[in-house]
PDB file of C-alpha atoms in Angstrom:
ATOM      1  CA  UNK A1122     104.056 111.442  93.016  1.00 41.00           C
ATOM      2  CA  UNK A1123     100.531 112.702  93.883  1.00 42.00           C
ATOM      3  CA  UNK A1124     100.283 115.091  96.636  1.00 46.00           C
ATOM      4  CA  UNK A1125      98.364 112.679  98.994  1.00 72.00           C
ATOM      5  CA  UNK A1126     100.940 109.813  98.793  1.00 86.00           C
ATOM      6  CA  UNK A1127     103.283 110.449 101.571  1.00 90.00           C
ATOM      7  CA  UNK A1128     106.291 108.490 101.844  1.00 92.00           C
ATOM      8  CA  UNK A1129     105.427 107.007 105.143  1.00 92.00           C
ATOM      9  CA  UNK A1130     102.146 105.932 103.864  1.00 92.00           C
ATOM     10  CA  UNK A1131     103.613 104.333 100.666  1.00 94.00           C
ATOM     11  CA  UNK A1132     105.926 102.338 102.906  1.00 93.00           C
ATOM     12  CA  UNK A1133     103.098 100.982 104.973  1.00 92.00           C
ATOM     13  CA  UNK A1134     101.251 100.358 101.805  1.00 92.00           C
ATOM     14  CA  UNK A1135     104.128  98.428 100.435  1.00 93.00           C
ATOM     15  CA  UNK A1136     104.633  96.196 103.463  1.00 91.00           C
ATOM     16  CA  UNK A1137     101.039  95.471 103.588  1.00 89.00           C
ATOM     17  CA  UNK A1138     100.818  94.437  99.819  1.00 89.00           C
ATOM     18  CA  UNK A1139     104.126  92.827  99.446  1.00 88.00           C
ATOM     19  CA  UNK A1140     106.372  92.748 102.465  1.00 80.00           C
ATOM     20  CA  UNK A1141     104.245  89.865 104.095  1.00 72.00           C
ATOM     21  CA  UNK A1142     104.738  87.848 101.125  1.00 63.00           C
ATOM     22  CA  UNK A1143     108.607  87.831 101.689  1.00 58.00           C
ATOM     23  CA  UNK A1144     110.768  87.107 104.770  1.00 59.00           C
ATOM     24  CA  UNK A1145     108.794  90.086 106.209  1.00 76.00           C
ATOM     25  CA  UNK A1146     112.089  92.072 106.455  1.00 86.00           C
ATOM     26  CA  UNK A1147     113.221  94.599 104.042  1.00 88.00           C
ATOM     27  CA  UNK A1148     116.492  96.292 103.651  1.00 90.00           C
ATOM     28  CA  UNK A1149     116.705 100.033 103.642  1.00 91.00           C
ATOM     29  CA  UNK A1150     118.369  99.848 100.185  1.00 92.00           C
ATOM     30  CA  UNK A1151     115.427  97.647  98.762  1.00 92.00           C
ATOM     31  CA  UNK A1152     112.906 100.119 100.140  1.00 93.00           C
ATOM     32  CA  UNK A1153     114.721 102.872  98.446  1.00 95.00           C
ATOM     33  CA  UNK A1154     114.589 100.862  94.947  1.00 94.00           C
ATOM     34  CA  UNK A1155     110.999  99.744  95.409  1.00 95.00           C
ATOM     35  CA  UNK A1156     109.877 103.431  96.507  1.00 95.00           C
ATOM     36  CA  UNK A1157     111.836 105.003  93.663  1.00 95.00           C
ATOM     37  CA  UNK A1158     109.312 103.689  91.135  1.00 94.00           C
ATOM     38  CA  UNK A1159     106.705 105.827  92.685  1.00 94.00           C
ATOM     39  CA  UNK A1160     109.012 108.884  92.827  1.00 92.00           C
ATOM     40  CA  UNK A1161     110.038 108.995  96.455  1.00 94.00           C
ATOM     41  CA  UNK A1162     113.715 109.940  96.828  1.00 93.00           C
ATOM     42  CA  UNK A1163     116.225 108.014  99.264  1.00 94.00           C
ATOM     43  CA  UNK A1164     116.495 110.802 101.938  1.00 95.00           C
ATOM     44  CA  UNK A1165     112.717 110.639 102.288  1.00 95.00           C
ATOM     45  CA  UNK A1166     112.622 106.837 102.557  1.00 94.00           C
ATOM     46  CA  UNK A1167     115.437 106.851 105.202  1.00 94.00           C
ATOM     47  CA  UNK A1168     113.749 109.529 107.216  1.00 94.00           C
ATOM     48  CA  UNK A1169     110.214 107.777 106.907  1.00 95.00           C
ATOM     49  CA  UNK A1170     111.699 104.545 108.162  1.00 94.00           C
ATOM     50  CA  UNK A1171     113.134 106.121 111.286  1.00 93.00           C
ATOM     51  CA  UNK A1172     109.780 107.787 112.029  1.00 94.00           C
ATOM     52  CA  UNK A1173     107.904 104.474 111.679  1.00 94.00           C
ATOM     53  CA  UNK A1174     110.468 102.845 113.750  1.00 93.00           C
ATOM     54  CA  UNK A1175     109.991 105.518 116.446  1.00 92.00           C
ATOM     55  CA  UNK A1176     106.234 104.835 116.288  1.00 91.00           C
ATOM     56  CA  UNK A1177     106.797 101.166 116.762  1.00 90.00           C
ATOM     57  CA  UNK A1178     105.374 100.165 113.350  1.00 91.00           C
ATOM     58  CA  UNK A1179     108.777  98.950 112.193  1.00 92.00           C
ATOM     59  CA  UNK A1180     111.302  96.837 114.162  1.00 90.00           C
ATOM     60  CA  UNK A1181     115.046  95.849 113.105  1.00 89.00           C
ATOM     61  CA  UNK A1182     115.065  92.298 111.816  1.00 87.00           C
ATOM     62  CA  UNK A1183     117.841  90.761 109.333  1.00 84.00           C
ATOM     63  CA  UNK A1184     116.513  90.035 105.843  1.00 81.00           C
ATOM     64  CA  UNK A1185     116.517  86.542 104.476  1.00 76.00           C
ATOM     65  CA  UNK A1186     119.885  87.195 103.125  1.00 79.00           C
ATOM     66  CA  UNK A1187     121.171  88.155 106.629  1.00 76.00           C
ATOM     67  CA  UNK A1188     121.369  91.888 105.748  1.00 81.00           C
ATOM     68  CA  UNK A1189     120.018  94.670 108.132  1.00 83.00           C
ATOM     69  CA  UNK A1190     116.431  95.303 107.712  1.00 88.00           C
ATOM     70  CA  UNK A1191     113.294  96.277 108.925  1.00 91.00           C
ATOM     71  CA  UNK A1192     110.023  94.357 109.516  1.00 89.00           C
ATOM     72  CA  UNK A1193     106.562  95.071 110.716  1.00 89.00           C
ATOM     73  CA  UNK A1194     106.076  95.064 114.496  1.00 89.00           C
ATOM     74  CA  UNK A1195     103.451  92.805 116.012  1.00 86.00           C
ATOM     75  CA  UNK A1196     101.173  95.924 116.515  1.00 85.00           C
ATOM     76  CA  UNK A1197     101.586  96.890 112.784  1.00 87.00           C
ATOM     77  CA  UNK A1198     100.849  93.388 111.519  1.00 86.00           C
ATOM     78  CA  UNK A1199      97.504  93.428 113.513  1.00 82.00           C
ATOM     79  CA  UNK A1200      96.764  96.917 112.034  1.00 82.00           C
ATOM     80  CA  UNK A1201      97.248  95.564 108.595  1.00 86.00           C
ATOM     81  CA  UNK A1202      95.441  92.331 109.279  1.00 84.00           C
ATOM     82  CA  UNK A1203      92.454  94.326 110.509  1.00 80.00           C
ATOM     83  CA  UNK A1204      92.771  96.656 107.458  1.00 82.00           C
ATOM     84  CA  UNK A1205      92.677  93.707 105.013  1.00 85.00           C
ATOM     85  CA  UNK A1206      89.309  92.707 106.072  1.00 80.00           C
ATOM     86  CA  UNK A1207      88.133  96.082 105.031  1.00 80.00           C
ATOM     87  CA  UNK A1208      90.146  96.961 101.962  1.00 86.00           C
ATOM     88  CA  UNK A1209      89.737  93.732 100.330  1.00 85.00           C
ATOM     89  CA  UNK A1210      86.072  92.819 101.518  1.00 76.00           C
ATOM     90  CA  UNK A1211      82.903  93.594  99.462  1.00 72.00           C
ATOM     91  CA  UNK A1212      80.416  93.443 102.243  1.00 69.00           C
ATOM     92  CA  UNK A1213      76.735  93.800 101.526  1.00 73.00           C
ATOM     93  CA  UNK A1214      75.557  95.351 104.714  1.00 76.00           C
ATOM     94  CA  UNK A1215      71.997  95.346 106.006  1.00 79.00           C
ATOM     95  CA  UNK A1216      70.329  97.802 108.478  1.00 76.00           C
ATOM     96  CA  UNK A1217      69.307  94.634 110.412  1.00 77.00           C
ATOM     97  CA  UNK A1218      72.891  93.861 111.200  1.00 84.00           C
ATOM     98  CA  UNK A1219      72.789  96.488 113.744  1.00 88.00           C
ATOM     99  CA  UNK A1220      75.463  98.840 115.293  1.00 93.00           C
ATOM    100  CA  UNK A1221      78.368  98.899 117.697  1.00 92.00           C
ATOM    101  CA  UNK A1222      78.267 101.880 120.077  1.00 93.00           C
ATOM    102  CA  UNK A1223      81.325 103.346 121.695  1.00 93.00           C
ATOM    103  CA  UNK A1224      80.301 105.276 124.855  1.00 92.00           C
ATOM    104  CA  UNK A1225      83.303 107.012 126.514  1.00 89.00           C
ATOM    105  CA  UNK A1226      84.244 109.285 129.434  1.00 86.00           C
ATOM    106  CA  UNK A1227      87.470 110.592 130.032  1.00 84.00           C
ATOM    107  CA  UNK A1228      88.436 112.118 133.590  1.00 84.00           C
ATOM    108  CA  UNK A1229      89.166 115.720 133.326  1.00 83.00           C
ATOM    109  CA  UNK A1230      92.985 115.329 134.264  1.00 82.00           C
ATOM    110  CA  UNK A1231      93.277 113.193 131.200  1.00 83.00           C
ATOM    111  CA  UNK A1232      91.297 115.432 128.964  1.00 80.00           C
ATOM    112  CA  UNK A1233      93.756 115.147 126.221  1.00 83.00           C
ATOM    113  CA  UNK A1234      92.662 111.594 125.655  1.00 83.00           C
ATOM    114  CA  UNK A1235      89.223 112.817 124.425  1.00 85.00           C
ATOM    115  CA  UNK A1236      90.755 114.201 121.359  1.00 86.00           C
ATOM    116  CA  UNK A1237      92.652 110.918 120.812  1.00 87.00           C
ATOM    117  CA  UNK A1238      89.561 108.941 121.182  1.00 88.00           C
ATOM    118  CA  UNK A1239      87.544 111.080 119.010  1.00 88.00           C
ATOM    119  CA  UNK A1240      90.256 110.843 116.167  1.00 89.00           C
ATOM    120  CA  UNK A1241      90.568 107.264 116.390  1.00 89.00           C
ATOM    121  CA  UNK A1242      86.945 106.511 116.366  1.00 90.00           C
ATOM    122  CA  UNK A1243      86.409 108.909 113.516  1.00 90.00           C
ATOM    123  CA  UNK A1244      89.368 107.051 111.700  1.00 87.00           C
ATOM    124  CA  UNK A1245      87.747 103.778 112.038  1.00 89.00           C
ATOM    125  CA  UNK A1246      84.556 104.963 110.572  1.00 89.00           C
ATOM    126  CA  UNK A1247      82.498 105.883 113.635  1.00 93.00           C
ATOM    127  CA  UNK A1248      79.948 108.699 113.299  1.00 93.00           C
ATOM    128  CA  UNK A1249      78.936 110.810 116.414  1.00 91.00           C
ATOM    129  CA  UNK A1250      75.491 110.247 117.734  1.00 90.00           C
ATOM    130  CA  UNK A1251      76.023 112.531 120.794  1.00 88.00           C
ATOM    131  CA  UNK A1252      78.755 113.687 122.747  1.00 86.00           C
ATOM    132  CA  UNK A1253      80.673 110.681 124.076  1.00 88.00           C
ATOM    133  CA  UNK A1254      78.415 108.291 122.057  1.00 91.00           C
ATOM    134  CA  UNK A1255      79.793 107.137 118.724  1.00 94.00           C
ATOM    135  CA  UNK A1256      78.342 104.448 116.524  1.00 93.00           C
ATOM    136  CA  UNK A1257      79.428 102.296 113.554  1.00 93.00           C
ATOM    137  CA  UNK A1258      78.189  99.190 111.715  1.00 92.00           C
ATOM    138  CA  UNK A1259      78.233  96.191 114.081  1.00 90.00           C
ATOM    139  CA  UNK A1260      80.913  94.304 111.813  1.00 88.00           C
ATOM    140  CA  UNK A1261      83.505  96.765 112.873  1.00 89.00           C
ATOM    141  CA  UNK A1262      83.411  95.455 116.516  1.00 90.00           C
ATOM    142  CA  UNK A1263      86.594  93.486 116.412  1.00 88.00           C
ATOM    143  CA  UNK A1264      88.765  95.971 114.747  1.00 86.00           C
ATOM    144  CA  UNK A1265      87.491  98.608 117.159  1.00 91.00           C
ATOM    145  CA  UNK A1266      88.452  96.517 120.147  1.00 90.00           C
ATOM    146  CA  UNK A1267      91.736  95.733 118.796  1.00 87.00           C
ATOM    147  CA  UNK A1268      92.478  99.385 118.175  1.00 87.00           C
ATOM    148  CA  UNK A1269      91.259 100.637 121.474  1.00 88.00           C
ATOM    149  CA  UNK A1270      93.429  97.895 123.250  1.00 89.00           C
ATOM    150  CA  UNK A1271      96.561  98.526 121.285  1.00 84.00           C
ATOM    151  CA  UNK A1272      96.438 102.348 122.144  1.00 84.00           C
ATOM    152  CA  UNK A1273      95.408 101.496 125.778  1.00 87.00           C
ATOM    153  CA  UNK A1274      92.205 103.643 125.395  1.00 87.00           C
ATOM    154  CA  UNK A1275      90.012 100.529 126.493  1.00 88.00           C
ATOM    155  CA  UNK A1276      89.612 101.505 130.110  1.00 87.00           C
ATOM    156  CA  UNK A1277      87.836 104.879 128.975  1.00 88.00           C
ATOM    157  CA  UNK A1278      85.239 103.236 126.590  1.00 89.00           C
ATOM    158  CA  UNK A1279      82.240 100.701 126.878  1.00 90.00           C
ATOM    159  CA  UNK A1280      81.138  98.933 123.715  1.00 93.00           C
ATOM    160  CA  UNK A1281      77.598  97.788 122.962  1.00 94.00           C
ATOM    161  CA  UNK A1282      75.766  96.205 120.226  1.00 91.00           C
ATOM    162  CA  UNK A1283      72.156  97.627 119.317  1.00 88.00           C
ATOM    163  CA  UNK A1284      69.682  98.775 116.721  1.00 88.00           C
ATOM    164  CA  UNK A1285      68.322 102.201 116.068  1.00 86.00           C
ATOM    165  CA  UNK A1286      64.792 102.593 117.343  1.00 86.00           C
ATOM    166  CA  UNK A1287      63.988 106.128 116.474  1.00 78.00           C
ATOM    167  CA  UNK A1288      62.659 108.769 116.644  1.00 84.00           C
ATOM    168  CA  UNK A1289      63.628 109.896 113.240  1.00 88.00           C
ATOM    169  CA  UNK A1290      63.992 107.415 110.244  1.00 91.00           C
ATOM    170  CA  UNK A1291      67.539 105.879 110.450  1.00 88.00           C
ATOM    171  CA  UNK A1292      68.520 107.308 106.830  1.00 90.00           C
ATOM    172  CA  UNK A1293      67.832 110.865 108.233  1.00 91.00           C
ATOM    173  CA  UNK A1294      69.783 110.170 111.325  1.00 90.00           C
ATOM    174  CA  UNK A1295      72.754 108.559 109.464  1.00 91.00           C
ATOM    175  CA  UNK A1296      72.891 111.765 107.490  1.00 92.00           C
ATOM    176  CA  UNK A1297      73.582 113.555 110.774  1.00 92.00           C
ATOM    177  CA  UNK A1298      76.096 111.084 112.065  1.00 91.00           C
ATOM    178  CA  UNK A1299      78.156 111.091 108.964  1.00 93.00           C
ATOM    179  CA  UNK A1300      79.022 113.679 106.498  1.00 93.00           C
ATOM    180  CA  UNK A1301      77.739 111.729 103.591  1.00 94.00           C
ATOM    181  CA  UNK A1302      78.783 114.464 100.794  1.00 94.00           C
ATOM    182  CA  UNK A1303      82.232 114.624 102.210  1.00 94.00           C
ATOM    183  CA  UNK A1304      82.566 110.740 101.824  1.00 94.00           C
ATOM    184  CA  UNK A1305      81.023 110.851  98.436  1.00 95.00           C
ATOM    185  CA  UNK A1306      83.617 113.263  97.260  1.00 95.00           C
ATOM    186  CA  UNK A1307      86.429 111.067  98.456  1.00 94.00           C
ATOM    187  CA  UNK A1308      85.047 108.303  96.032  1.00 95.00           C
ATOM    188  CA  UNK A1309      84.648 110.561  93.195  1.00 96.00           C
ATOM    189  CA  UNK A1310      88.268 111.862  93.788  1.00 95.00           C
ATOM    190  CA  UNK A1311      89.472 108.038  93.783  1.00 96.00           C
ATOM    191  CA  UNK A1312      87.408 107.569  90.712  1.00 96.00           C
ATOM    192  CA  UNK A1313      88.878 110.679  88.973  1.00 95.00           C
ATOM    193  CA  UNK A1314      92.433 109.433  89.572  1.00 94.00           C
ATOM    194  CA  UNK A1315      92.329 105.630  89.183  1.00 96.00           C
ATOM    195  CA  UNK A1316      89.283 104.887  86.815  1.00 96.00           C
ATOM    196  CA  UNK A1317      91.466 106.102  83.799  1.00 96.00           C
ATOM    197  CA  UNK A1318      94.417 103.930  84.910  1.00 95.00           C
ATOM    198  CA  UNK A1319      91.983 101.053  84.915  1.00 95.00           C
ATOM    199  CA  UNK A1320      90.665 101.725  81.408  1.00 94.00           C
ATOM    200  CA  UNK A1321      94.205 102.015  80.154  1.00 93.00           C
ATOM    201  CA  UNK A1322      95.052  98.572  81.602  1.00 92.00           C
ATOM    202  CA  UNK A1323      92.039  96.996  80.252  1.00 89.00           C
ATOM    203  CA  UNK A1324      92.872  97.869  76.747  1.00 86.00           C
ATOM    204  CA  UNK A1325      96.126  96.031  76.851  1.00 79.00           C
ATOM    205  CA  UNK A1326      95.679  92.266  75.976  1.00 63.00           C
ATOM    206  CA  UNK A1327      97.823  90.886  78.419  1.00 65.00           C
ATOM    207  CA  UNK A1328      98.789  93.165  81.571  1.00 59.00           C
ATOM    208  CA  UNK A1329     100.894  90.648  83.188  1.00 57.00           C
ATOM    209  CA  UNK A1330     103.183  89.578  80.451  1.00 63.00           C
ATOM    210  CA  UNK A1331     105.059  92.684  79.174  1.00 68.00           C
ATOM    211  CA  UNK A1332     108.374  92.002  80.699  1.00 81.00           C
ATOM    212  CA  UNK A1333     110.300  93.921  83.302  1.00 84.00           C
ATOM    213  CA  UNK A1334     108.989  97.546  82.105  1.00 87.00           C
ATOM    214  CA  UNK A1335     105.347  96.530  82.168  1.00 90.00           C
ATOM    215  CA  UNK A1336     105.862  94.803  85.652  1.00 91.00           C
ATOM    216  CA  UNK A1337     107.323  97.912  87.192  1.00 93.00           C
ATOM    217  CA  UNK A1338     104.354  99.966  85.743  1.00 94.00           C
ATOM    218  CA  UNK A1339     101.921  97.430  87.163  1.00 94.00           C
ATOM    219  CA  UNK A1340     103.539  97.778  90.412  1.00 95.00           C
ATOM    220  CA  UNK A1341     103.559 101.712  90.402  1.00 95.00           C
ATOM    221  CA  UNK A1342      99.850 101.869  89.514  1.00 96.00           C
ATOM    222  CA  UNK A1343      98.785  99.259  91.836  1.00 96.00           C
ATOM    223  CA  UNK A1344     100.716 100.636  94.902  1.00 96.00           C
ATOM    224  CA  UNK A1345      99.276 104.102  94.089  1.00 96.00           C
ATOM    225  CA  UNK A1346      95.743 102.751  93.769  1.00 96.00           C
ATOM    226  CA  UNK A1347      96.125 100.718  97.020  1.00 95.00           C
ATOM    227  CA  UNK A1348      97.690 103.723  98.829  1.00 94.00           C
ATOM    228  CA  UNK A1349      94.542 105.784  97.860  1.00 94.00           C
ATOM    229  CA  UNK A1350      92.049 103.001  98.317  1.00 94.00           C
ATOM    230  CA  UNK A1351      93.079 101.790 101.732  1.00 90.00           C
ATOM    231  CA  UNK A1352      91.880 105.130 103.344  1.00 88.00           C
ATOM    232  CA  UNK A1353      88.468 104.969 101.897  1.00 90.00           C
ATOM    233  CA  UNK A1354      87.094 101.965 103.777  1.00 86.00           C
ATOM    234  CA  UNK A1355      87.754 103.950 106.924  1.00 85.00           C
ATOM    235  CA  UNK A1356      86.420 107.041 105.807  1.00 88.00           C
ATOM    236  CA  UNK A1357      83.306 105.274 104.564  1.00 89.00           C
ATOM    237  CA  UNK A1358      82.034 102.996 107.152  1.00 87.00           C
ATOM    238  CA  UNK A1359      80.013 101.022 104.642  1.00 87.00           C
ATOM    239  CA  UNK A1360      76.426 101.816 105.519  1.00 89.00           C
ATOM    240  CA  UNK A1361      73.446  99.693 104.004  1.00 88.00           C
ATOM    241  CA  UNK A1362      72.403 100.987 100.615  1.00 88.00           C
ATOM    242  CA  UNK A1363      68.937 102.059 101.952  1.00 87.00           C
ATOM    243  CA  UNK A1364      70.757 104.515 104.036  1.00 89.00           C
ATOM    244  CA  UNK A1365      72.540 106.274 101.494  1.00 91.00           C
ATOM    245  CA  UNK A1366      71.820 108.838  98.795  1.00 90.00           C
ATOM    246  CA  UNK A1367      70.732 107.964  95.326  1.00 89.00           C
ATOM    247  CA  UNK A1368      73.675 107.271  92.829  1.00 89.00           C
ATOM    248  CA  UNK A1369      76.098 106.609  95.712  1.00 92.00           C
ATOM    249  CA  UNK A1370      79.538 106.307  94.128  1.00 94.00           C
ATOM    250  CA  UNK A1371      80.891 103.869  96.853  1.00 90.00           C
ATOM    251  CA  UNK A1372      80.004 100.743  94.928  1.00 89.00           C
ATOM    252  CA  UNK A1373      81.682 102.070  91.758  1.00 93.00           C
ATOM    253  CA  UNK A1374      85.066 103.091  93.305  1.00 93.00           C
ATOM    254  CA  UNK A1375      85.118  99.535  95.154  1.00 92.00           C
ATOM    255  CA  UNK A1376      84.576  97.920  91.762  1.00 93.00           C
ATOM    256  CA  UNK A1377      87.377  99.895  90.163  1.00 95.00           C
ATOM    257  CA  UNK A1378      89.804  99.127  92.933  1.00 95.00           C
ATOM    258  CA  UNK A1379      88.846  95.426  92.992  1.00 93.00           C
ATOM    259  CA  UNK A1380      89.644  95.330  89.050  1.00 95.00           C
ATOM    260  CA  UNK A1381      92.783  97.171  89.486  1.00 95.00           C
ATOM    261  CA  UNK A1382      93.740  94.403  92.162  1.00 94.00           C
ATOM    262  CA  UNK A1383      92.925  91.653  89.973  1.00 92.00           C
ATOM    263  CA  UNK A1384      94.790  92.964  86.908  1.00 92.00           C
ATOM    264  CA  UNK A1385      97.946  94.509  88.714  1.00 94.00           C
ATOM    265  CA  UNK A1386      98.905  92.889  91.947  1.00 92.00           C
ATOM    266  CA  UNK A1387     100.590  89.868  90.828  1.00 91.00           C
ATOM    267  CA  UNK A1388     102.044  91.633  87.857  1.00 90.00           C
ATOM    268  CA  UNK A1389     103.520  94.038  90.145  1.00 92.00           C
ATOM    269  CA  UNK A1390     104.634  91.361  92.541  1.00 91.00           C
ATOM    270  CA  UNK A1391     107.143  90.203  89.617  1.00 91.00           C
ATOM    271  CA  UNK A1392     108.869  93.598  89.870  1.00 93.00           C
ATOM    272  CA  UNK A1393     109.070  93.420  93.632  1.00 91.00           C
ATOM    273  CA  UNK A1394     110.776  89.802  93.267  1.00 89.00           C
ATOM    274  CA  UNK A1395     113.265  91.300  90.658  1.00 90.00           C
ATOM    275  CA  UNK A1396     114.406  94.011  93.283  1.00 89.00           C
ATOM    276  CA  UNK A1397     114.653  91.631  96.241  1.00 85.00           C
ATOM    277  CA  UNK A1398     116.646  88.916  94.190  1.00 77.00           C
TER     278      UNK A1398
END
């Protein structure tokens, strides 16, 4: 298992990719079999499920067969639904679309929430324009609102829509608001790991028709690619091309993930169905 793929992250990715296509509830034994395919051992699955339950992301719910199991909480479903719009979307942003601004102020007795707010805004793809003033492409408004409400941080924040009026060119300002070299490195790392996987599958004549072993391989490669990719649309807010450096790798990494999704998702679903049956 690659170092970045933590058991908790893989469980959330599994529910997002396949759990919502079933009854929505998976038994721990089923999770153990499904995560074994990506080299996660049973104790790690059990402890991760417990942590996700304590965090309110999983709730106890019987499976379709009546066995004890766990399903996504309402908050977790909202989180994944919001995520779908980023993970599987291919936006063509324009500078004219404008920005959503988050302006926040936290009273001194509650200063610990400042760090939480900054972390959550950064995790949504916001860049810092000034202390207490963060911005992101305007299309991220709905998800930002959902996130702040879910975390009970909305009372400290005001949201605005707007456009950048200067004084420096917007491309220069964006290079201050976001660490673009670090974001580019994330895309390049994704390509280093998963572009060879795509080439290997493209060399096969019929990726989805190779029997149980190939279905498991498709599931494994897709789950790992999705687990890597689903972070990237949050690290990278998806800025308009004219605000980005030349030869930006984001479009290529999005294309690689999109092709892996088309090739492997349904083939991997055959393996999931075999485990759940």
